Short mmCIF file of C-alpha atoms in Angstrom, two decimals:
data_model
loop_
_atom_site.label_atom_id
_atom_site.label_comp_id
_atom_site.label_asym_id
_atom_site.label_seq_id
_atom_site.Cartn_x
_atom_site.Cartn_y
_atom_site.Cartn_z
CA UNK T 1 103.90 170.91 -326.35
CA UNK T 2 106.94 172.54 -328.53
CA UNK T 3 106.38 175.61 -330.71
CA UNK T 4 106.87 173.87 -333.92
CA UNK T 5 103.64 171.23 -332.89
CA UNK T 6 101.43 175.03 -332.08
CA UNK T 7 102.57 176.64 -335.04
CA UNK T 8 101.96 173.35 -337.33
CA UNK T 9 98.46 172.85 -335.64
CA UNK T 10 97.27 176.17 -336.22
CA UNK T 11 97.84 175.80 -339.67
CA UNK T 12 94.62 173.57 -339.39
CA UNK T 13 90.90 173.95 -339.06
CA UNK T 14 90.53 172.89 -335.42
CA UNK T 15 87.86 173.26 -332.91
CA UNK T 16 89.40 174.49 -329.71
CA UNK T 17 93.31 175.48 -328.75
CA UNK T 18 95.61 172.62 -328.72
CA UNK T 19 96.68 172.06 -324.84
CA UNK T 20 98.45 168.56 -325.41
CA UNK T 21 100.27 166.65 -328.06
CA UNK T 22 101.25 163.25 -327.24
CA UNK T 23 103.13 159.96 -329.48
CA UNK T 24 100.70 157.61 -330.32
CA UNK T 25 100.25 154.15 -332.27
CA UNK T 26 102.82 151.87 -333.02
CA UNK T 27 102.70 152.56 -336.83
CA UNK T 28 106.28 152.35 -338.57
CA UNK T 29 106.08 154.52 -341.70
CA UNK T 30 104.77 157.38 -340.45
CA UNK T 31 105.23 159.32 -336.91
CA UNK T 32 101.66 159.58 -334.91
CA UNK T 33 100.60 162.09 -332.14
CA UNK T 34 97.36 162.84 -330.19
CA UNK T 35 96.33 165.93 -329.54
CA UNK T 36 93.37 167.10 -327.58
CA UNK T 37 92.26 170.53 -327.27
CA UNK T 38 90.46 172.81 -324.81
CA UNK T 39 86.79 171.95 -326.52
CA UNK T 40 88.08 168.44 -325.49
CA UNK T 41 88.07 167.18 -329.45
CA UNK T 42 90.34 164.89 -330.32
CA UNK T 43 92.18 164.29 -333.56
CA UNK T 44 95.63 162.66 -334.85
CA UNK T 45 98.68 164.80 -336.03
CA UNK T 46 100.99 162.67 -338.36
CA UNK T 47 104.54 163.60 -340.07
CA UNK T 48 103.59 162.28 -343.38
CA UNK T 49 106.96 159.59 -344.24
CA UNK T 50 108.10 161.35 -347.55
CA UNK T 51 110.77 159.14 -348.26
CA UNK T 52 108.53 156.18 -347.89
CA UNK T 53 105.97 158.48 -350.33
CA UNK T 54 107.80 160.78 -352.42
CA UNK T 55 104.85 162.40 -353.83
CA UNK T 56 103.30 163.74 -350.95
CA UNK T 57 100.68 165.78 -353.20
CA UNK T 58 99.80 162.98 -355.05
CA UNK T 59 99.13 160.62 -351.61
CA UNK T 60 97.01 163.69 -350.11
CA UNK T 61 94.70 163.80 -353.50
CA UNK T 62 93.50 159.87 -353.03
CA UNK T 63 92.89 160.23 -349.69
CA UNK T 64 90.86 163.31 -350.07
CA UNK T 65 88.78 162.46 -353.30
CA UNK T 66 87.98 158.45 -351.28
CA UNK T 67 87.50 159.71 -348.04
CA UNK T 68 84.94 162.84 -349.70
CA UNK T 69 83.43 159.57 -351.41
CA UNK T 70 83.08 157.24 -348.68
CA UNK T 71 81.31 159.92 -346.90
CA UNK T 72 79.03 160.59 -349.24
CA UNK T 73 78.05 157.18 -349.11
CA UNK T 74 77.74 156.86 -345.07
CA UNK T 75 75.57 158.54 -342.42
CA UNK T 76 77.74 157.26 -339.64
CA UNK T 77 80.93 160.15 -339.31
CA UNK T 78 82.71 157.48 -337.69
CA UNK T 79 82.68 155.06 -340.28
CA UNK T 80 84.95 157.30 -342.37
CA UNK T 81 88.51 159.06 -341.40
CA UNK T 82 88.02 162.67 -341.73
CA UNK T 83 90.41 164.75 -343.19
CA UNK T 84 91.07 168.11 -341.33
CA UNK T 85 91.56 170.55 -343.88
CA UNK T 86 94.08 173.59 -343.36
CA UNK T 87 92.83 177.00 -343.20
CA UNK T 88 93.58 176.89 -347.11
CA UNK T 89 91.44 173.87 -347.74
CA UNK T 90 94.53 172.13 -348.16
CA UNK T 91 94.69 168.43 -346.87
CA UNK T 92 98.54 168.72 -345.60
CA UNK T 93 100.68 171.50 -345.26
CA UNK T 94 104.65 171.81 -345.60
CA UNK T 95 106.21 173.06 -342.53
CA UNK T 96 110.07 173.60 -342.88
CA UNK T 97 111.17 170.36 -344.45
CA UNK T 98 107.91 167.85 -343.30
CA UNK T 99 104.73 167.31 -344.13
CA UNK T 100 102.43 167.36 -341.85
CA UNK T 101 98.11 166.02 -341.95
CA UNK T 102 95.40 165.82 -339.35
CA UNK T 103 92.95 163.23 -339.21
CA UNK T 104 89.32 163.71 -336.62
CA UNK T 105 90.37 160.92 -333.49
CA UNK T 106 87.43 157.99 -333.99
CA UNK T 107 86.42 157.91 -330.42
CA UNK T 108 84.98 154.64 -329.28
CA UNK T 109 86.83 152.64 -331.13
CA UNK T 110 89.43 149.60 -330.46
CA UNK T 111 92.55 148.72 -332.86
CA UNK T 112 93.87 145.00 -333.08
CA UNK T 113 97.15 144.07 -334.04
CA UNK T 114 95.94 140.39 -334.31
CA UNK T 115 92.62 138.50 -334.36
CA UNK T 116 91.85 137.43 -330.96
CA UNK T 117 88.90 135.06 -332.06
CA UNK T 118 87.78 134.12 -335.86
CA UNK T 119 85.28 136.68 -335.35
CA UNK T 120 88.02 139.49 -335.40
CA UNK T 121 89.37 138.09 -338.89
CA UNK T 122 86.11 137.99 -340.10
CA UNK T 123 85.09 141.62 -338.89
CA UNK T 124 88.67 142.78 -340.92
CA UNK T 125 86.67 140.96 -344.07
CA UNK T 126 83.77 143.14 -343.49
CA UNK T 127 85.61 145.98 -343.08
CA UNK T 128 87.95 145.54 -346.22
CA UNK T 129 85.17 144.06 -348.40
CA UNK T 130 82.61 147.02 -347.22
CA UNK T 131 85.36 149.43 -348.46
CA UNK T 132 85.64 147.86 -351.75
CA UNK T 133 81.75 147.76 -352.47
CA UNK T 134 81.15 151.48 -350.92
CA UNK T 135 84.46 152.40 -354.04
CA UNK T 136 82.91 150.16 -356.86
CA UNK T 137 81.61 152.82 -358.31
CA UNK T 138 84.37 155.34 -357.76
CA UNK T 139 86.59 155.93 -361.45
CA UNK T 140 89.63 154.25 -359.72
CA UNK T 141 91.68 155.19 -362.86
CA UNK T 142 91.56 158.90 -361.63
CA UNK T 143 93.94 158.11 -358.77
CA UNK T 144 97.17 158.50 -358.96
CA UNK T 145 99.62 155.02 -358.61
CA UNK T 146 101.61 156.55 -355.77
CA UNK T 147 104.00 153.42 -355.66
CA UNK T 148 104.34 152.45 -359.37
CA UNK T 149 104.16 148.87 -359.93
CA UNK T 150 103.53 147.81 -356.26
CA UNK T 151 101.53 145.05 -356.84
CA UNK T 152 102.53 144.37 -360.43
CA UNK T 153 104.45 140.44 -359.80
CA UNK T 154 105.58 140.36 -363.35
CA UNK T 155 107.94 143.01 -362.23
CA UNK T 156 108.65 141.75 -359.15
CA UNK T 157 109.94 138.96 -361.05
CA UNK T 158 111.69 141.43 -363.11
CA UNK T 159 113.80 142.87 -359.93
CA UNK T 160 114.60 139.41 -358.68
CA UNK T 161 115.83 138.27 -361.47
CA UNK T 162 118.46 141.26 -362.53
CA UNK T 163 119.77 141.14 -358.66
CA UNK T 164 120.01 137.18 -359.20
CA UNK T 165 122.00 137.86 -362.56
CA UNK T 166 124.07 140.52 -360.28
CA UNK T 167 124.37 138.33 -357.22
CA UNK T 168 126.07 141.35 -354.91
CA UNK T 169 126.35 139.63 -351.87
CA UNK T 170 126.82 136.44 -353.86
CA UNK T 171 124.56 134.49 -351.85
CA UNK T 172 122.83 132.61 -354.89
CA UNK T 173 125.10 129.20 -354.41
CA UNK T 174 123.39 128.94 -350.83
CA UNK T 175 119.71 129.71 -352.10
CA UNK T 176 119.21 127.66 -355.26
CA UNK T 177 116.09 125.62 -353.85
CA UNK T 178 114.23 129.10 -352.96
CA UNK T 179 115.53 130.22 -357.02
CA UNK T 180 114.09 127.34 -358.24
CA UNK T 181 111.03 127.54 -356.35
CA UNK T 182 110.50 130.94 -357.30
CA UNK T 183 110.99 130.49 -361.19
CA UNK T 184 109.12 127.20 -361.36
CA UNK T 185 106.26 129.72 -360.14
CA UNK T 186 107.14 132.90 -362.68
CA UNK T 187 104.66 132.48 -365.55
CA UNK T 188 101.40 131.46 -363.26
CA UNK T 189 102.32 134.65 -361.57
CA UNK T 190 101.23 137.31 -364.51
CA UNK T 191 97.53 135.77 -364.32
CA UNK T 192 96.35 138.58 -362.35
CA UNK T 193 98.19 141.02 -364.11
CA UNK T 194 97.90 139.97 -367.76
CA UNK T 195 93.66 139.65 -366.65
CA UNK T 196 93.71 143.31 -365.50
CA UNK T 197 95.59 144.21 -368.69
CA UNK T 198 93.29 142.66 -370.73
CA UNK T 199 90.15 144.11 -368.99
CA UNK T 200 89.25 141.19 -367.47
CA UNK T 201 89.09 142.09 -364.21
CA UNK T 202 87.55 145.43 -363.15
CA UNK T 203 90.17 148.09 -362.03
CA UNK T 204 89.19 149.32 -358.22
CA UNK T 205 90.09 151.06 -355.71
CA UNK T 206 92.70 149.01 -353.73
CA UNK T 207 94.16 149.48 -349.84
CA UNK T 208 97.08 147.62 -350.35
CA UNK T 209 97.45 147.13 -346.64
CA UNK T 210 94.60 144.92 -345.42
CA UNK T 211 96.01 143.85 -341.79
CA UNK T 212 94.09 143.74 -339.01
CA UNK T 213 95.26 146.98 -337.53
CA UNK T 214 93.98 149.01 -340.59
CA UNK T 215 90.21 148.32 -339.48
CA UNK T 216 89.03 150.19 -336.10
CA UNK T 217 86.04 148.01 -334.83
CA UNK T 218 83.66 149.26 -332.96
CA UNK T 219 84.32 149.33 -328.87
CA UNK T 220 80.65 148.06 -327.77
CA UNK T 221 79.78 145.73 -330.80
CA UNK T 222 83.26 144.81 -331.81
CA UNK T 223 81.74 145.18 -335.88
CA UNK T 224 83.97 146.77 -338.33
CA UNK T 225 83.66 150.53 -338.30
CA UNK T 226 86.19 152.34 -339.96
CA UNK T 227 89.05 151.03 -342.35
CA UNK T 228 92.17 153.69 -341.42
CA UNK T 229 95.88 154.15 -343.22
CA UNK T 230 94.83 154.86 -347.04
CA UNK T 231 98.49 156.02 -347.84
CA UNK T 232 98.49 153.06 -350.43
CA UNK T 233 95.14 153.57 -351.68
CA UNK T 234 95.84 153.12 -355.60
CA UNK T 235 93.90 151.56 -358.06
CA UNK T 236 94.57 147.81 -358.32
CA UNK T 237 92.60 144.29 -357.95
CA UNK T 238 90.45 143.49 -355.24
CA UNK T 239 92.70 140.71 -355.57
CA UNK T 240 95.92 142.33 -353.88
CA UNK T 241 93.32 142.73 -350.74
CA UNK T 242 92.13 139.71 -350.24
CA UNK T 243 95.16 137.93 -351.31
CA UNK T 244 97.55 139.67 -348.95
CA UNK T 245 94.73 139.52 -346.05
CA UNK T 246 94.99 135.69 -346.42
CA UNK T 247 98.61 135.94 -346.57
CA UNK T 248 98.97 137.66 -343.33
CA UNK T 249 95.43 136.89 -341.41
CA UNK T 250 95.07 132.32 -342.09
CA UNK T 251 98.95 132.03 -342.07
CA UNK T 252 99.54 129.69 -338.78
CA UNK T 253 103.15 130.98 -337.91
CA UNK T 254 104.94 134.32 -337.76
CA UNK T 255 106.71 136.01 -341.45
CA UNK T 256 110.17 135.34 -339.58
CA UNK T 257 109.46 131.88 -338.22
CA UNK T 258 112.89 129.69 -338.39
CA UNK T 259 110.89 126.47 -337.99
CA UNK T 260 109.26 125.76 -341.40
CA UNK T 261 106.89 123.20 -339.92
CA UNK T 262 104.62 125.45 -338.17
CA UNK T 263 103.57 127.56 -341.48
CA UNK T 264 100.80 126.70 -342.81
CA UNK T 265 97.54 127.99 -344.33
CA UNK T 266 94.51 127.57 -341.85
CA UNK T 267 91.52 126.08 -344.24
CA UNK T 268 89.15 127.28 -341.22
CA UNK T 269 90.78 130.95 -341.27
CA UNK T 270 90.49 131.28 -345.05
CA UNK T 271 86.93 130.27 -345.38
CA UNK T 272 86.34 133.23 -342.10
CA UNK T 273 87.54 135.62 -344.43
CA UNK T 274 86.26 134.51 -347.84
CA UNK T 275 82.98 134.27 -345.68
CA UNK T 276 83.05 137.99 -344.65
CA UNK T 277 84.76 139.60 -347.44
CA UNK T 278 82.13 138.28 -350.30
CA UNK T 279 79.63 138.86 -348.34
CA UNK T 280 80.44 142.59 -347.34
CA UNK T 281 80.90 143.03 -351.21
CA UNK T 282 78.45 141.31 -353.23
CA UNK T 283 79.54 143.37 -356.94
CA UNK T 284 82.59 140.89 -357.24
CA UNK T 285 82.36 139.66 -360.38
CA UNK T 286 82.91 136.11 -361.37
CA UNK T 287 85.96 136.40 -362.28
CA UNK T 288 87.37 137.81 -359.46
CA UNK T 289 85.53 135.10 -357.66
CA UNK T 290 86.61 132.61 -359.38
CA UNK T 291 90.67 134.13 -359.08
CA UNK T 292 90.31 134.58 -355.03
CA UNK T 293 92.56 131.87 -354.33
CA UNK T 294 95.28 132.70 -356.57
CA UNK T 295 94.92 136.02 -355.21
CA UNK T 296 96.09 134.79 -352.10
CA UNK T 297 98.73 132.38 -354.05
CA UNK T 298 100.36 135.62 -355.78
CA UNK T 299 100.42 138.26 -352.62
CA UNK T 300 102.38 135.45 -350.86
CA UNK T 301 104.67 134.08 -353.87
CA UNK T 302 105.44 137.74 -354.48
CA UNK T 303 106.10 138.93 -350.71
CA UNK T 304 108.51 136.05 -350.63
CA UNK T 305 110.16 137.16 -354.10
CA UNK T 306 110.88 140.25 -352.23
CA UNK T 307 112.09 139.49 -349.43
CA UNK T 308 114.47 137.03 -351.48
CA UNK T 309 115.50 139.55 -353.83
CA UNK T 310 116.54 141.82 -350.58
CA UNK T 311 118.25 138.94 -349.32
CA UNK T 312 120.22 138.38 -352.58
CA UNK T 313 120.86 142.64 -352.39
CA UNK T 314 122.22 142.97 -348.88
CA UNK T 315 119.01 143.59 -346.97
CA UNK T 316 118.70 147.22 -347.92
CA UNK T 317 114.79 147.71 -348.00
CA UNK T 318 113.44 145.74 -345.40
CA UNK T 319 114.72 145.80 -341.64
CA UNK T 320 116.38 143.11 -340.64
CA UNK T 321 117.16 142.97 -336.78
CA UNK T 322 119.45 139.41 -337.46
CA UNK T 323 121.10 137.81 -340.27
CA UNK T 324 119.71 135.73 -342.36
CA UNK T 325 116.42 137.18 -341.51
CA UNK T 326 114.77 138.00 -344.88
CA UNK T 327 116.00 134.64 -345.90
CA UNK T 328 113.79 133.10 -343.09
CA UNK T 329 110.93 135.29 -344.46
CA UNK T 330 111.12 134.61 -347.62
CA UNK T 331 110.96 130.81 -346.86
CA UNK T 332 108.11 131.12 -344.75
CA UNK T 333 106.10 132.57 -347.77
CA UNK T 334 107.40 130.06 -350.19
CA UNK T 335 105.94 127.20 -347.31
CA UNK T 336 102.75 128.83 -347.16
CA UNK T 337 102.43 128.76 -350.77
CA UNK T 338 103.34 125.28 -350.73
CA UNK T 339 100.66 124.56 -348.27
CA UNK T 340 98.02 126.51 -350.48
CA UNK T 341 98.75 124.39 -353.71
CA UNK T 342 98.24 120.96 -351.44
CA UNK T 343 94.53 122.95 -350.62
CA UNK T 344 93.78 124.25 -353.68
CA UNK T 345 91.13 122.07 -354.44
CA UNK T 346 89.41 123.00 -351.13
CA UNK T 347 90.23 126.78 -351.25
CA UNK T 348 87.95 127.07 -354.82
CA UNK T 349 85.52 124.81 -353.35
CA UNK T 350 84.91 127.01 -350.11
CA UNK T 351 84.84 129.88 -352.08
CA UNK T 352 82.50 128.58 -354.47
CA UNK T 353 80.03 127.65 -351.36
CA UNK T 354 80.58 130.77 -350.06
CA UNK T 355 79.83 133.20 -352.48
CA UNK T 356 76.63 131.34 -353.67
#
């Protein structure tokens, strides 16, 4: 273990010395490490991404004040992440020109990148919807937007269209079907927005980055235990949740897939999830029942407006390992939204049977 990892970790409230620090995860924003000391306790050591989060004081303060919360709420320790404070009661520190946090390690625990069986998926909706109810009560207008406008499609839209009007790479001649599917889609996609603006939908507390791999379940029972990575915690719709769950969890083909025809929107999948997440969090309100499929609708018409406004900019914010490749995302979304408005019918219908 090098002298900077010692001198970071005793910054921190451990039990025990430190005797090994190891890389851990497969996370891409932030860098991971286990460390183990000589009480054998666990925990995680991250280097908090402050490019990816500029405000690094601002990201520390949500996930202290809804972690504090959720425990509150919860007499299982695991069913929380827990927040090692420094010596100063701080929950980072600044060492040289990093930020640096430690979380407790949730021991018997397993992490999936993708369902294995329905099941999984609909353990993630119990886990993300059981999150939501435990926060319903928690004023989510006290935290601070720590990515302004993430979730805000109107000005998404916005974005697009100034790079379109730029055209940089001038790509636009070869795109104009994905253009026009995009703006024959622009004004549906304010509903969520203008309903939040208008105080018809409540303002919660949002994860913004419901996958799979953000809910630890439980190694003997497989149940969701613990829903981990609250860097995006920000207060939102419990619409962006669900919506970009579906997205990513009933889609039927990979984000990059070249061959349109095998993206799709699994009808069985989407029901697993509605199933689970309404049931895990019963104070939805009827409105935000009643907008559940066009929450998935807008998390995937906006993904796709991003990744075709980075296309039309050069590829500078998402990674592209070949060309053409946010193109081939992009497209992918716009399918899957395709395939949504030929099931819309039966989307509101299972969710009506579902949350009855």
């Amino acid at each position: 273990m090098d002298q900077d990892k010692i001198n970071i970790l005793r910054i921190f409230q451990l039990d025990g010395t430190p005797v090994s620090c190891d890389d851990y995860g497969s996370g891409h924003v932030n860098v991971t490490f286990l460390v183990v000391t000589d009480t054998g306790r666990r925990y995680i050591l991250q280097k908090i991404n402050h490019h990816a989060f500029r405000n690094v004081q601002a990201l520390s303060e949500n996930i202290a004040a809804v972690t504090d919360f959720l425990r509150s709420k919860s007499s299982d320790p695991r069913s929380v992440m827990s927040l090692i404070r420094t010596k100063d009661g701080a929950p980072h520190t600044r060492y040289g020109d990093e930020y640096w946090r430690v979380y407790d390690y949730v021991d018997g625990t397993i992490c999936l990148q993708q369902p294995e069986t329905d099941e999984d998926f609909y353990q993630a909706a119990v886990g993300f919807g059981t999150f939501a109810q435990l926060l319903s009560d928690f004023p989510a207008e006290k935290l601070h937007e720590t990515i302004p406008n993430f979730h805000n499609t109107p000005d998404r839209y916005r974005a697009f269209l100034e790079t379109l009007e730029r055209d940089p790479m001038h790509r636009a001649a070869q795109v104009q079907p994905e253009i026009e599917f995009a703006l024959a889609r622009q004004a549906e996609m304010s509903t969520i927005q203008s309903a939040l603006t208008a105080g018809e939908l409540p303002l919660r507390v949002t994860h913004n980055d419901t996958k799979l791999n953000n809910v630890l379940l439980d190694a003997k029972t497989r149940k969701a235990l613990c829903v981990i990575d609250l860097d995006t915690v920000m207060p939102g719709s419990s619409l962006y949740d669900f919506g970009d769950s579906i997205r990513f969890g009933a889609a039927t083909a990979a984000e990059d897939e070249k061959d349109l025809s095998k993206m799709g929107m699994s009808l069985d999948r989407f029901r697993v999830f509605t199933r689970g997440y309404v049931r895990a969090c019963p104070g939805l309100t009827a409105k935000e029942l009643e907008l559940l499929p066009m929450g998935a609708k807008t998390m995937t018409m906006e993904c796709g407006v991003r990744f075709l406004t980075d296309y039309l900019d050069g590829d500078h914010y998402f990674a592209v390992h070949r060309d053409g490749q946010n193109l081939d995302r992009c497209r992918t979304q716009f399918r899957l939204v395709a395939d949504m408005e030929k099931k819309w019918n039966a989307m509101r219908k299972i969710v009506e049977e579902e949350s009855r």
